[in-house]
């Protein structure tokens, strides 16, 4: 049976002088999952992740991490187990070299000198930043800054990584490299929660998708289920990947991404050619 890492039950939250943002949301994440959290702007995605990190507290409901109630925990407490990467990496970069930035978190957690050096070296290597260890982070590209933020998070050896729109503002190449990095981290055992509007990324990388709409969880399942055409996802402000749309226009061809679409189309053409041979 899968081990539950994060368990959110009947969560209610309302910002001051605003309508209810989250209405009795249930959301559980198991060890090793790669979960995409999606929905239109204002649906409650970022609020849900901020609650998970104890950056804000719910009006009611319960949040547990590895079975422990987080009600009395601080963001610093949660940072021991969850790495949080903001949409804008400049919000979490403060030091004058990449290496010092990456080392800051483990230092605060009391890593021994040996463990600190090993963790920083591993995080820099994983994110491809080893050669930039002595660089001034503020002068790096947006994609490189995002990798610095991720390296800073994984250097603390978290069990879970939460990322809020990490590919926004990046060119396709940087975005692809970043997603491949997250996929690699996930394969090494780090649970991923990805907040994103990019349906192409969801189709290619996520193993599960949770959709929020107007503060309610309206879907929780696999990407293939979400994009099967059996649900009116446009009503939730979502647009299916191009490959899915094209595949649905071709009789008998179902695909979630471009590579899969090409493979299915070629296979279908071959099958139909053999039928007429």
XYZ file of C-alpha atoms in Angstrom:
277
model
C 0.000 0.000 0.000
C 1.424 3.455 -0.935
C 2.823 5.518 1.933
C 1.057 8.860 2.352
C 3.501 11.742 2.726
C 1.228 14.802 2.745
C -2.411 14.507 3.795
C -4.772 17.502 3.630
C -8.312 16.990 4.935
C -11.357 19.289 4.717
C -9.162 22.349 4.328
C -10.872 25.748 4.452
C -9.090 29.056 3.928
C -10.235 32.617 3.273
C -8.071 35.692 2.779
C -9.143 38.767 4.728
C -11.864 40.757 2.950
C -12.117 38.142 0.185
C -14.355 35.305 -0.875
C -13.555 31.792 0.335
C -10.387 30.600 -1.429
C -10.458 26.920 -0.475
C -13.618 25.055 0.485
C -13.129 21.735 2.310
C -10.372 20.510 0.012
C -9.026 16.981 0.422
C -5.613 16.356 -1.123
C -3.196 13.539 -0.319
C 0.194 12.874 -1.910
C 2.022 9.560 -1.660
C 5.755 8.945 -1.519
C 7.373 9.072 -4.968
C 4.521 10.722 -6.857
C 4.911 13.460 -9.469
C 1.709 15.439 -9.010
C 0.630 18.412 -11.112
C -1.645 20.920 -9.373
C -3.581 22.917 -11.958
C -6.474 25.333 -12.390
C -7.251 28.820 -13.604
C -5.767 31.887 -11.877
C -7.336 32.339 -8.444
C -8.431 28.715 -8.134
C -6.384 28.223 -4.953
C -3.302 26.330 -6.213
C -0.607 28.511 -4.681
C -2.681 28.995 -1.526
C -2.853 25.224 -1.072
C 0.931 24.858 -1.344
C 1.524 27.783 1.024
C -0.739 26.081 3.555
C 1.219 22.849 3.132
C 4.400 24.769 3.987
C 2.785 26.484 7.042
C 3.439 29.870 5.428
C -0.227 30.539 6.227
C -2.665 28.674 8.467
C -6.121 27.297 7.554
C -9.397 28.468 9.027
C -10.285 24.827 9.537
C -9.233 21.398 8.404
C -6.182 19.274 9.071
C -2.761 18.959 7.452
C -0.393 16.134 8.321
C 3.056 15.327 6.976
C 4.271 11.782 7.536
C 1.439 11.402 10.013
C 2.365 14.473 12.101
C -0.113 17.332 12.466
C 1.490 20.536 11.130
C -0.830 22.956 12.965
C 1.891 24.105 15.355
C 4.754 23.854 12.869
C 6.528 26.859 11.358
C 7.835 27.259 7.788
C 11.309 26.503 9.188
C 9.996 23.232 10.620
C 8.439 22.282 7.283
C 11.615 23.206 5.379
C 13.309 20.211 6.986
C 11.113 17.941 4.880
C 9.696 20.062 2.030
C 11.661 22.204 -0.392
C 9.610 25.133 -1.728
C 10.594 26.903 -4.952
C 8.816 30.186 -5.671
C 7.704 31.257 -9.140
C 10.176 34.159 -9.026
C 13.610 32.794 -7.995
C 14.825 36.294 -7.046
C 12.554 36.066 -4.000
C 14.766 33.410 -2.434
C 18.289 34.362 -3.521
C 20.280 36.421 -0.999
C 23.967 35.434 -1.058
C 26.863 36.592 -3.200
C 27.845 33.228 -4.692
C 25.880 30.234 -5.903
C 27.733 27.913 -3.511
C 26.936 30.079 -0.468
C 23.291 30.273 -1.529
C 23.009 26.510 -1.827
C 24.826 25.959 1.472
C 22.639 28.313 3.506
C 19.726 25.925 4.094
C 21.793 22.919 5.225
C 23.789 25.213 7.510
C 20.585 26.371 9.199
C 19.563 22.737 9.658
C 22.851 21.976 11.436
C 24.548 19.770 8.860
C 28.081 18.751 9.864
C 30.878 20.286 7.738
C 31.398 17.003 5.892
C 27.677 16.448 5.276
C 27.312 20.082 4.214
C 30.077 19.855 1.616
C 28.707 16.589 0.249
C 25.153 17.885 0.038
C 26.121 21.137 -1.667
C 28.364 19.329 -4.162
C 25.559 16.866 -4.961
C 22.946 19.617 -5.379
C 25.231 21.628 -7.680
C 26.044 18.533 -9.723
C 22.386 17.515 -10.037
C 21.381 20.965 -11.284
C 24.400 21.411 -13.573
C 25.695 24.386 -11.582
C 29.069 23.064 -10.441
C 31.008 25.356 -12.779
C 28.945 28.335 -11.591
C 29.558 27.729 -7.874
C 31.548 30.960 -7.515
C 29.230 33.103 -9.660
C 27.059 35.966 -8.407
C 23.493 34.542 -8.598
C 21.810 37.837 -9.514
C 23.739 37.959 -12.803
C 22.576 34.530 -13.966
C 19.803 33.880 -16.469
C 16.236 33.221 -15.310
C 16.648 29.509 -15.968
C 19.930 29.362 -14.060
C 18.430 31.258 -11.126
C 15.593 28.752 -11.011
C 18.154 25.964 -10.850
C 19.920 27.772 -7.989
C 16.609 27.856 -6.112
C 16.091 24.143 -6.757
C 19.678 23.329 -5.744
C 19.166 25.304 -2.512
C 16.041 23.262 -1.789
C 17.402 19.798 -2.556
C 20.652 20.488 -0.659
C 18.554 20.180 2.507
C 17.682 16.608 1.490
C 13.886 17.082 1.431
C 11.403 14.301 0.961
C 9.162 16.538 -1.152
C 9.710 19.415 -3.559
C 6.942 21.946 -4.296
C 7.440 24.231 -7.296
C 5.177 27.133 -8.234
C 5.212 27.723 -12.028
C 8.961 27.002 -12.319
C 9.046 27.224 -16.137
C 7.230 30.559 -16.457
C 9.308 33.222 -18.169
C 11.774 30.676 -19.540
C 12.512 29.786 -23.146
C 11.487 26.269 -24.283
C 15.040 24.899 -23.994
C 15.501 26.045 -20.378
C 12.007 24.827 -19.561
C 12.765 21.398 -21.029
C 16.043 21.137 -19.092
C 14.301 22.110 -15.874
C 11.586 19.498 -16.313
C 14.161 16.812 -17.098
C 15.905 17.778 -13.854
C 12.664 17.424 -11.885
C 11.998 14.086 -13.544
C 15.468 12.886 -12.550
C 14.969 14.034 -8.956
C 11.634 12.244 -8.853
C 13.240 9.030 -10.095
C 15.725 9.341 -7.243
C 12.893 9.316 -4.728
C 11.924 12.972 -4.237
C 8.163 13.497 -4.349
C 7.187 16.377 -6.645
C 4.219 18.764 -6.546
C 4.245 21.006 -9.610
C 1.937 24.032 -9.840
C 1.597 24.856 -13.530
C -0.647 26.093 -16.333
C 1.310 24.157 -18.964
C -0.763 21.182 -20.077
C 2.052 19.935 -22.337
C 4.296 19.472 -19.289
C 1.550 17.710 -17.381
C 0.954 15.242 -20.206
C 4.658 14.433 -20.504
C 5.876 14.341 -16.911
C 3.115 14.092 -14.302
C 1.885 10.750 -13.007
C -1.169 12.374 -11.450
C -3.137 15.614 -11.827
C -5.324 17.447 -9.300
C -7.522 20.254 -10.624
C -8.802 23.109 -8.468
C -11.655 25.320 -9.608
C -13.054 28.179 -7.526
C -11.630 26.689 -4.340
C -12.896 23.152 -4.916
C -11.005 20.062 -6.044
C -12.908 18.986 -9.153
C -10.611 16.283 -10.530
C -7.923 13.937 -9.243
C -6.519 11.304 -11.569
C -4.013 10.524 -14.312
C -3.189 12.865 -17.214
C -4.692 10.364 -19.665
C -7.968 10.432 -17.728
C -7.969 14.232 -17.659
C -7.364 14.520 -21.401
C -9.552 11.581 -22.472
C -12.289 13.882 -23.746
C -14.819 12.542 -21.240
C -14.741 15.769 -19.209
C -15.367 19.370 -20.158
C -11.999 20.634 -18.926
C -12.557 23.963 -20.692
C -15.125 24.701 -17.969
C -12.203 24.594 -15.532
C -10.135 26.969 -17.662
C -7.910 24.233 -19.084
C -6.838 23.661 -22.688
C -5.685 20.136 -23.644
C -2.221 19.612 -25.171
C -1.953 20.103 -28.923
C -1.082 16.427 -29.430
C -4.271 15.388 -27.632
C -6.416 17.687 -29.774
C -4.808 16.486 -33.005
C -5.052 12.866 -31.934
C -8.751 13.239 -31.210
C -9.231 14.552 -34.738
C -7.647 11.401 -36.157
C -9.852 8.365 -35.894
C -8.391 5.741 -33.577
C -5.325 7.779 -32.566
C -4.937 8.712 -28.896
C -1.818 10.515 -27.628
C -0.820 12.864 -24.799
C 2.309 14.448 -26.255
C 4.016 15.079 -29.584
C 6.379 12.094 -29.440
C 3.546 9.728 -28.596
C 1.351 11.267 -31.323
C 3.996 10.674 -34.002
C 4.480 7.094 -32.799
C 0.739 6.386 -32.801
C 0.185 8.015 -36.203
C 3.016 6.018 -37.791
C 1.713 2.822 -36.210
C -1.822 3.536 -37.443
C -0.586 4.314 -40.961
C 1.367 1.051 -41.000
C -1.642 -0.949 -39.791
C -3.968 0.591 -42.317
C -1.445 0.122 -45.134
C -1.223 -3.563 -44.257
C -5.021 -3.803 -44.346
C -5.003 -2.643 -47.962
C -1.911 -4.595 -49.019
